[in-house]
């Protein structure tokens, strides 16, 4: 446990002290500030959402934030894993602690960083909406707040796990983007689908499309982005939400173990080739 905390602390401090953390934290805050303080943008926002239930508007924020942080943190974990594959310095670290501890420590450190960013974003949102525009059309219940936070954290976690399994196959740090692009495209598509369902008036009735979406909802990460909007905007039941969460956990547990195994096997498997064998 101590070794995990040491790795987590190092990962956290390495990224917390960079300009990356400051910029990625300020971007959503300044975007929100610009929308609220620009009369043209604010009026467009009201026109854009006036036909929506306030719950739909709140639920719409979840896939956007989840996709945003998934892409950001997937790029970090990809760099970490590819560096482990392409530098000899990490052999010393793996001699001191297992690759499993290294990977878990990295994820824990990034999660602490994510929670801090979410807290800062939440405080800024409360301050801007209450002080400037008084936009609290809908105050989330305790269940809503927990569910929204859970989905953002869950989606980001599985974004990291998906990325690790791709990154361990890359032998050249110039190809790190190859580990990020697939996850980015998948999460953007899921966010776009969620966005469309939030804007479509009416409720989805039982049918093949609903069954397909229930199946998609158990895919780790994808369900966390899509299901909140389906629950609030398309009349999906709480039972479907629970099934989605359980499915994500069960499948995610398998993916998590597989990611750790692949990382442990390939982290020290340095290749003389500097090209990705999958290209």
mmCIF file of C-alpha atoms in Angstrom:
data_model
loop_
_atom_site.group_PDB
_atom_site.id
_atom_site.type_symbol
_atom_site.label_atom_id
_atom_site.label_comp_id
_atom_site.label_asym_id
_atom_site.label_seq_id
_atom_site.Cartn_x
_atom_site.Cartn_y
_atom_site.Cartn_z
ATOM 1 C CA UNK A 1 0.000 0.000 0.000
ATOM 2 C CA UNK A 2 2.839 2.402 0.847
ATOM 3 C CA UNK A 3 4.462 1.764 -2.516
ATOM 4 C CA UNK A 4 1.188 2.491 -4.294
ATOM 5 C CA UNK A 5 0.865 5.781 -2.414
ATOM 6 C CA UNK A 6 4.441 6.715 -3.312
ATOM 7 C CA UNK A 7 3.790 6.133 -7.012
ATOM 8 C CA UNK A 8 0.440 7.934 -6.734
ATOM 9 C CA UNK A 9 2.058 10.934 -5.048
ATOM 10 C CA UNK A 10 4.760 11.128 -7.704
ATOM 11 C CA UNK A 11 2.207 10.886 -10.541
ATOM 12 C CA UNK A 12 0.007 13.494 -8.897
ATOM 13 C CA UNK A 13 2.783 16.002 -8.229
ATOM 14 C CA UNK A 14 4.293 15.534 -11.683
ATOM 15 C CA UNK A 15 1.037 16.510 -13.375
ATOM 16 C CA UNK A 16 -0.313 18.949 -10.771
ATOM 17 C CA UNK A 17 2.655 21.277 -11.129
ATOM 18 C CA UNK A 18 2.437 21.500 -14.914
ATOM 19 C CA UNK A 19 0.822 24.133 -17.094
ATOM 20 C CA UNK A 20 -1.350 21.334 -18.462
ATOM 21 C CA UNK A 21 -3.310 21.123 -15.211
ATOM 22 C CA UNK A 22 -3.865 24.876 -15.030
ATOM 23 C CA UNK A 23 -4.929 25.189 -18.665
ATOM 24 C CA UNK A 24 -7.283 22.187 -18.687
ATOM 25 C CA UNK A 25 -8.915 23.418 -15.483
ATOM 26 C CA UNK A 26 -9.398 26.970 -16.701
ATOM 27 C CA UNK A 27 -10.721 26.090 -20.180
ATOM 28 C CA UNK A 28 -14.186 24.877 -19.009
ATOM 29 C CA UNK A 29 -14.391 27.662 -16.403
ATOM 30 C CA UNK A 30 -13.630 30.398 -18.923
ATOM 31 C CA UNK A 31 -16.017 28.786 -21.422
ATOM 32 C CA UNK A 32 -18.805 28.910 -18.870
ATOM 33 C CA UNK A 33 -17.865 32.459 -17.900
ATOM 34 C CA UNK A 34 -17.933 33.554 -21.548
ATOM 35 C CA UNK A 35 -21.372 31.998 -22.147
ATOM 36 C CA UNK A 36 -22.865 33.610 -19.036
ATOM 37 C CA UNK A 37 -21.353 37.050 -19.631
ATOM 38 C CA UNK A 38 -21.911 37.299 -23.362
ATOM 39 C CA UNK A 39 -25.504 38.392 -23.969
ATOM 40 C CA UNK A 40 -25.460 36.906 -27.453
ATOM 41 C CA UNK A 41 -24.117 33.549 -26.286
ATOM 42 C CA UNK A 42 -26.383 33.517 -23.239
ATOM 43 C CA UNK A 43 -29.493 34.230 -25.305
ATOM 44 C CA UNK A 44 -28.476 31.513 -27.746
ATOM 45 C CA UNK A 45 -28.057 29.110 -24.825
ATOM 46 C CA UNK A 46 -31.557 29.921 -23.531
ATOM 47 C CA UNK A 47 -33.039 29.536 -27.013
ATOM 48 C CA UNK A 48 -31.155 26.285 -27.473
ATOM 49 C CA UNK A 49 -32.467 24.766 -24.227
ATOM 50 C CA UNK A 50 -35.860 26.399 -23.732
ATOM 51 C CA UNK A 51 -37.739 23.320 -24.954
ATOM 52 C CA UNK A 52 -35.847 21.024 -22.601
ATOM 53 C CA UNK A 53 -36.678 19.930 -19.111
ATOM 54 C CA UNK A 54 -34.110 21.393 -16.650
ATOM 55 C CA UNK A 55 -33.117 17.822 -15.785
ATOM 56 C CA UNK A 56 -32.265 17.238 -19.446
ATOM 57 C CA UNK A 57 -29.959 20.252 -19.415
ATOM 58 C CA UNK A 58 -28.172 19.014 -16.297
ATOM 59 C CA UNK A 59 -27.910 15.474 -17.693
ATOM 60 C CA UNK A 60 -26.532 16.896 -20.930
ATOM 61 C CA UNK A 61 -23.537 18.277 -19.034
ATOM 62 C CA UNK A 62 -22.492 14.823 -17.803
ATOM 63 C CA UNK A 63 -21.422 13.281 -21.155
ATOM 64 C CA UNK A 64 -19.646 16.495 -22.156
ATOM 65 C CA UNK A 65 -17.606 16.662 -18.947
ATOM 66 C CA UNK A 66 -17.023 12.900 -18.921
ATOM 67 C CA UNK A 67 -15.746 12.867 -22.514
ATOM 68 C CA UNK A 68 -13.574 15.933 -21.830
ATOM 69 C CA UNK A 69 -11.795 14.413 -18.837
ATOM 70 C CA UNK A 70 -11.580 10.954 -20.434
ATOM 71 C CA UNK A 71 -9.670 12.374 -23.388
ATOM 72 C CA UNK A 72 -7.372 14.430 -21.162
ATOM 73 C CA UNK A 73 -6.475 11.655 -18.755
ATOM 74 C CA UNK A 74 -6.227 9.009 -21.459
ATOM 75 C CA UNK A 75 -3.453 11.058 -23.046
ATOM 76 C CA UNK A 76 -1.598 11.182 -19.716
ATOM 77 C CA UNK A 77 -1.820 7.453 -19.019
ATOM 78 C CA UNK A 78 -0.820 6.723 -22.618
ATOM 79 C CA UNK A 79 2.352 8.794 -22.195
ATOM 80 C CA UNK A 80 3.085 7.079 -18.879
ATOM 81 C CA UNK A 81 2.680 3.570 -20.293
ATOM 82 C CA UNK A 82 4.576 4.224 -23.525
ATOM 83 C CA UNK A 83 7.444 5.776 -21.544
ATOM 84 C CA UNK A 84 7.524 2.628 -19.426
ATOM 85 C CA UNK A 85 7.910 0.668 -22.637
ATOM 86 C CA UNK A 86 10.577 2.867 -24.216
ATOM 87 C CA UNK A 87 12.838 3.956 -21.343
ATOM 88 C CA UNK A 88 15.253 1.859 -19.335
ATOM 89 C CA UNK A 89 14.899 4.001 -16.213
ATOM 90 C CA UNK A 90 11.643 2.253 -15.380
ATOM 91 C CA UNK A 91 13.431 -1.079 -15.076
ATOM 92 C CA UNK A 92 14.855 0.234 -11.815
ATOM 93 C CA UNK A 93 11.394 1.212 -10.616
ATOM 94 C CA UNK A 94 10.003 -2.203 -11.490
ATOM 95 C CA UNK A 95 12.863 -3.804 -9.580
ATOM 96 C CA UNK A 96 11.741 -1.872 -6.498
ATOM 97 C CA UNK A 97 8.022 -2.549 -6.942
ATOM 98 C CA UNK A 98 5.891 -4.629 -9.282
ATOM 99 C CA UNK A 99 4.406 -3.359 -12.511
ATOM 100 C CA UNK A 100 0.985 -3.901 -10.957
ATOM 101 C CA UNK A 101 1.798 -1.465 -8.157
ATOM 102 C CA UNK A 102 3.180 1.018 -10.676
ATOM 103 C CA UNK A 103 -0.005 0.973 -12.757
ATOM 104 C CA UNK A 104 -2.379 1.143 -9.781
ATOM 105 C CA UNK A 105 -0.332 3.998 -8.315
ATOM 106 C CA UNK A 106 -0.512 5.932 -11.589
ATOM 107 C CA UNK A 107 -4.300 5.525 -11.735
ATOM 108 C CA UNK A 108 -4.752 6.555 -8.089
ATOM 109 C CA UNK A 109 -2.581 9.648 -8.597
ATOM 110 C CA UNK A 110 -4.549 10.664 -11.680
ATOM 111 C CA UNK A 111 -7.829 10.110 -9.855
ATOM 112 C CA UNK A 112 -6.822 12.478 -7.060
ATOM 113 C CA UNK A 113 -5.972 15.031 -9.729
ATOM 114 C CA UNK A 114 -9.345 14.464 -11.424
ATOM 115 C CA UNK A 115 -11.277 14.895 -8.168
ATOM 116 C CA UNK A 116 -9.498 18.192 -7.508
ATOM 117 C CA UNK A 117 -10.341 19.417 -11.009
ATOM 118 C CA UNK A 118 -13.987 18.409 -10.614
ATOM 119 C CA UNK A 119 -14.182 20.166 -7.246
ATOM 120 C CA UNK A 120 -12.714 23.353 -8.723
ATOM 121 C CA UNK A 121 -15.104 23.193 -11.662
ATOM 122 C CA UNK A 122 -18.093 22.626 -9.351
ATOM 123 C CA UNK A 123 -17.202 25.580 -7.123
ATOM 124 C CA UNK A 124 -16.694 27.825 -10.150
ATOM 125 C CA UNK A 125 -20.028 26.716 -11.638
ATOM 126 C CA UNK A 126 -21.922 27.423 -8.428
ATOM 127 C CA UNK A 127 -20.279 30.815 -8.109
ATOM 128 C CA UNK A 128 -20.888 31.874 -11.716
ATOM 129 C CA UNK A 129 -24.471 30.656 -12.020
ATOM 130 C CA UNK A 130 -25.651 31.907 -8.641
ATOM 131 C CA UNK A 131 -23.827 35.241 -8.549
ATOM 132 C CA UNK A 132 -24.102 36.307 -12.171
ATOM 133 C CA UNK A 133 -27.228 34.796 -13.687
ATOM 134 C CA UNK A 134 -29.019 32.869 -10.950
ATOM 135 C CA UNK A 135 -29.493 29.937 -13.306
ATOM 136 C CA UNK A 136 -30.352 27.256 -10.813
ATOM 137 C CA UNK A 137 -33.447 26.114 -12.697
ATOM 138 C CA UNK A 138 -32.983 22.675 -11.229
ATOM 139 C CA UNK A 139 -31.048 21.805 -8.079
ATOM 140 C CA UNK A 140 -29.836 18.192 -8.262
ATOM 141 C CA UNK A 141 -30.936 15.875 -5.489
ATOM 142 C CA UNK A 142 -28.391 13.904 -3.482
ATOM 143 C CA UNK A 143 -29.037 10.912 -5.749
ATOM 144 C CA UNK A 144 -28.527 13.023 -8.876
ATOM 145 C CA UNK A 145 -25.271 14.523 -7.568
ATOM 146 C CA UNK A 146 -23.889 11.112 -6.603
ATOM 147 C CA UNK A 147 -25.023 9.539 -9.875
ATOM 148 C CA UNK A 148 -23.552 12.315 -12.024
ATOM 149 C CA UNK A 149 -20.227 12.236 -10.151
ATOM 150 C CA UNK A 150 -20.126 8.448 -10.263
ATOM 151 C CA UNK A 151 -20.600 8.406 -14.036
ATOM 152 C CA UNK A 152 -17.865 10.987 -14.665
ATOM 153 C CA UNK A 153 -15.393 9.111 -12.441
ATOM 154 C CA UNK A 154 -16.420 5.743 -13.881
ATOM 155 C CA UNK A 155 -16.160 6.893 -17.495
ATOM 156 C CA UNK A 156 -12.699 8.352 -16.867
ATOM 157 C CA UNK A 157 -11.503 5.197 -15.108
ATOM 158 C CA UNK A 158 -12.476 2.967 -18.016
ATOM 159 C CA UNK A 159 -11.013 5.466 -20.450
ATOM 160 C CA UNK A 160 -7.708 4.875 -18.652
ATOM 161 C CA UNK A 161 -8.143 1.099 -18.761
ATOM 162 C CA UNK A 162 -8.981 1.035 -22.490
ATOM 163 C CA UNK A 163 -5.986 3.265 -23.213
ATOM 164 C CA UNK A 164 -3.557 1.117 -21.209
ATOM 165 C CA UNK A 165 -4.457 -1.980 -23.205
ATOM 166 C CA UNK A 166 -3.652 -0.183 -26.452
ATOM 167 C CA UNK A 167 -0.591 1.674 -25.181
ATOM 168 C CA UNK A 168 1.198 -1.504 -24.080
ATOM 169 C CA UNK A 169 1.390 -2.544 -27.752
ATOM 170 C CA UNK A 170 3.290 0.617 -28.745
ATOM 171 C CA UNK A 171 7.092 0.543 -28.833
ATOM 172 C CA UNK A 172 7.785 4.089 -29.972
ATOM 173 C CA UNK A 173 6.887 7.212 -27.973
ATOM 174 C CA UNK A 174 6.356 9.127 -31.226
ATOM 175 C CA UNK A 175 3.285 6.941 -31.774
ATOM 176 C CA UNK A 176 1.647 7.646 -28.407
ATOM 177 C CA UNK A 177 -1.306 9.290 -30.142
ATOM 178 C CA UNK A 178 -2.277 5.882 -31.535
ATOM 179 C CA UNK A 179 -3.239 4.821 -28.005
ATOM 180 C CA UNK A 180 -5.380 7.911 -27.478
ATOM 181 C CA UNK A 181 -7.171 8.248 -30.819
ATOM 182 C CA UNK A 182 -9.377 5.091 -30.571
ATOM 183 C CA UNK A 183 -10.595 5.966 -27.065
ATOM 184 C CA UNK A 184 -11.125 9.592 -28.072
ATOM 185 C CA UNK A 185 -13.232 8.666 -31.096
ATOM 186 C CA UNK A 186 -15.346 6.174 -29.149
ATOM 187 C CA UNK A 187 -16.014 8.579 -26.297
ATOM 188 C CA UNK A 188 -16.782 11.467 -28.642
ATOM 189 C CA UNK A 189 -19.273 9.294 -30.512
ATOM 190 C CA UNK A 190 -20.902 8.256 -27.242
ATOM 191 C CA UNK A 191 -21.085 11.903 -26.110
ATOM 192 C CA UNK A 192 -22.554 12.914 -29.477
ATOM 193 C CA UNK A 193 -25.193 10.186 -29.233
ATOM 194 C CA UNK A 194 -26.046 11.261 -25.684
ATOM 195 C CA UNK A 195 -26.217 14.876 -26.851
ATOM 196 C CA UNK A 196 -28.729 13.979 -29.573
ATOM 197 C CA UNK A 197 -30.956 12.060 -27.154
ATOM 198 C CA UNK A 198 -30.972 15.004 -24.743
ATOM 199 C CA UNK A 199 -32.203 17.318 -27.510
ATOM 200 C CA UNK A 200 -34.862 14.996 -28.930
ATOM 201 C CA UNK A 201 -38.260 15.860 -27.404
ATOM 202 C CA UNK A 202 -40.413 13.034 -26.126
ATOM 203 C CA UNK A 203 -39.680 9.707 -24.496
ATOM 204 C CA UNK A 204 -38.377 6.521 -26.051
ATOM 205 C CA UNK A 205 -40.883 3.668 -25.958
ATOM 206 C CA UNK A 206 -40.055 0.006 -25.646
ATOM 207 C CA UNK A 207 -38.598 -1.483 -28.805
ATOM 208 C CA UNK A 208 -35.513 -2.818 -30.547
ATOM 209 C CA UNK A 209 -33.701 0.539 -30.298
ATOM 210 C CA UNK A 210 -34.215 0.638 -26.549
ATOM 211 C CA UNK A 211 -32.961 -2.926 -26.133
ATOM 212 C CA UNK A 212 -29.858 -2.076 -28.197
ATOM 213 C CA UNK A 213 -29.198 0.992 -26.049
ATOM 214 C CA UNK A 214 -29.584 -1.094 -22.882
ATOM 215 C CA UNK A 215 -26.936 -3.456 -24.268
ATOM 216 C CA UNK A 216 -24.649 -0.548 -25.156
ATOM 217 C CA UNK A 217 -25.215 0.818 -21.653
ATOM 218 C CA UNK A 218 -23.295 -2.054 -20.050
ATOM 219 C CA UNK A 219 -20.122 -1.312 -22.034
ATOM 220 C CA UNK A 220 -17.617 0.155 -19.556
ATOM 221 C CA UNK A 221 -17.252 3.890 -20.022
ATOM 222 C CA UNK A 222 -19.783 4.160 -22.833
ATOM 223 C CA UNK A 223 -22.687 3.399 -20.494
ATOM 224 C CA UNK A 224 -21.493 6.012 -18.022
ATOM 225 C CA UNK A 225 -21.699 8.677 -20.729
ATOM 226 C CA UNK A 226 -24.911 7.553 -22.385
ATOM 227 C CA UNK A 227 -27.142 6.241 -19.592
ATOM 228 C CA UNK A 228 -27.602 9.473 -17.549
ATOM 229 C CA UNK A 229 -29.165 11.191 -20.568
ATOM 230 C CA UNK A 230 -31.333 8.170 -21.371
ATOM 231 C CA UNK A 231 -32.505 8.047 -17.765
ATOM 232 C CA UNK A 232 -33.411 11.729 -17.462
ATOM 233 C CA UNK A 233 -34.380 12.590 -21.030
ATOM 234 C CA UNK A 234 -35.734 9.366 -22.541
ATOM 235 C CA UNK A 235 -37.654 7.795 -19.668
ATOM 236 C CA UNK A 236 -35.311 4.860 -19.078
ATOM 237 C CA UNK A 237 -36.109 3.196 -15.756
ATOM 238 C CA UNK A 238 -34.018 3.042 -12.606
ATOM 239 C CA UNK A 239 -33.799 -0.727 -13.091
ATOM 240 C CA UNK A 240 -32.119 -0.184 -16.468
ATOM 241 C CA UNK A 241 -29.690 2.223 -14.805
ATOM 242 C CA UNK A 242 -28.840 -0.355 -12.125
ATOM 243 C CA UNK A 243 -28.364 -3.082 -14.748
ATOM 244 C CA UNK A 244 -26.066 -0.738 -16.686
ATOM 245 C CA UNK A 245 -23.962 -0.036 -13.602
ATOM 246 C CA UNK A 246 -23.710 -3.728 -12.661
ATOM 247 C CA UNK A 247 -22.796 -4.649 -16.239
ATOM 248 C CA UNK A 248 -20.086 -1.995 -16.373
ATOM 249 C CA UNK A 249 -18.644 -3.197 -13.075
ATOM 250 C CA UNK A 250 -18.564 -6.871 -14.096
ATOM 251 C CA UNK A 251 -17.087 -6.277 -17.546
ATOM 252 C CA UNK A 252 -14.834 -3.540 -16.191
ATOM 253 C CA UNK A 253 -13.421 -5.872 -13.550
ATOM 254 C CA UNK A 254 -12.354 -8.270 -16.295
ATOM 255 C CA UNK A 255 -10.834 -5.434 -18.366
ATOM 256 C CA UNK A 256 -9.023 -4.068 -15.311
ATOM 257 C CA UNK A 257 -7.388 -7.414 -14.534
ATOM 258 C CA UNK A 258 -6.509 -7.876 -18.201
ATOM 259 C CA UNK A 259 -4.960 -4.395 -18.400
ATOM 260 C CA UNK A 260 -2.791 -5.041 -15.327
ATOM 261 C CA UNK A 261 -1.699 -8.411 -16.714
ATOM 262 C CA UNK A 262 -0.791 -6.972 -20.126
ATOM 263 C CA UNK A 263 1.026 -4.059 -18.522
ATOM 264 C CA UNK A 264 2.956 -6.365 -16.190
ATOM 265 C CA UNK A 265 4.015 -8.619 -19.070
ATOM 266 C CA UNK A 266 4.896 -5.933 -21.615
ATOM 267 C CA UNK A 267 6.186 -3.061 -19.487
ATOM 268 C CA UNK A 268 9.698 -4.490 -19.527
ATOM 269 C CA UNK A 269 9.421 -6.071 -22.962
ATOM 270 C CA UNK A 270 11.512 -3.461 -24.770
ATOM 271 C CA UNK A 271 11.619 -4.013 -28.487
ATOM 272 C CA UNK A 272 14.500 -3.095 -30.725
ATOM 273 C CA UNK A 273 11.945 -2.011 -33.271
ATOM 274 C CA UNK A 274 10.733 1.527 -32.952
ATOM 275 C CA UNK A 275 7.552 1.045 -34.901
ATOM 276 C CA UNK A 276 4.173 -0.231 -33.856
ATOM 277 C CA UNK A 277 3.700 -3.791 -35.051
ATOM 278 C CA UNK A 278 -0.011 -3.149 -35.565
ATOM 279 C CA UNK A 279 0.612 -0.538 -38.291
#
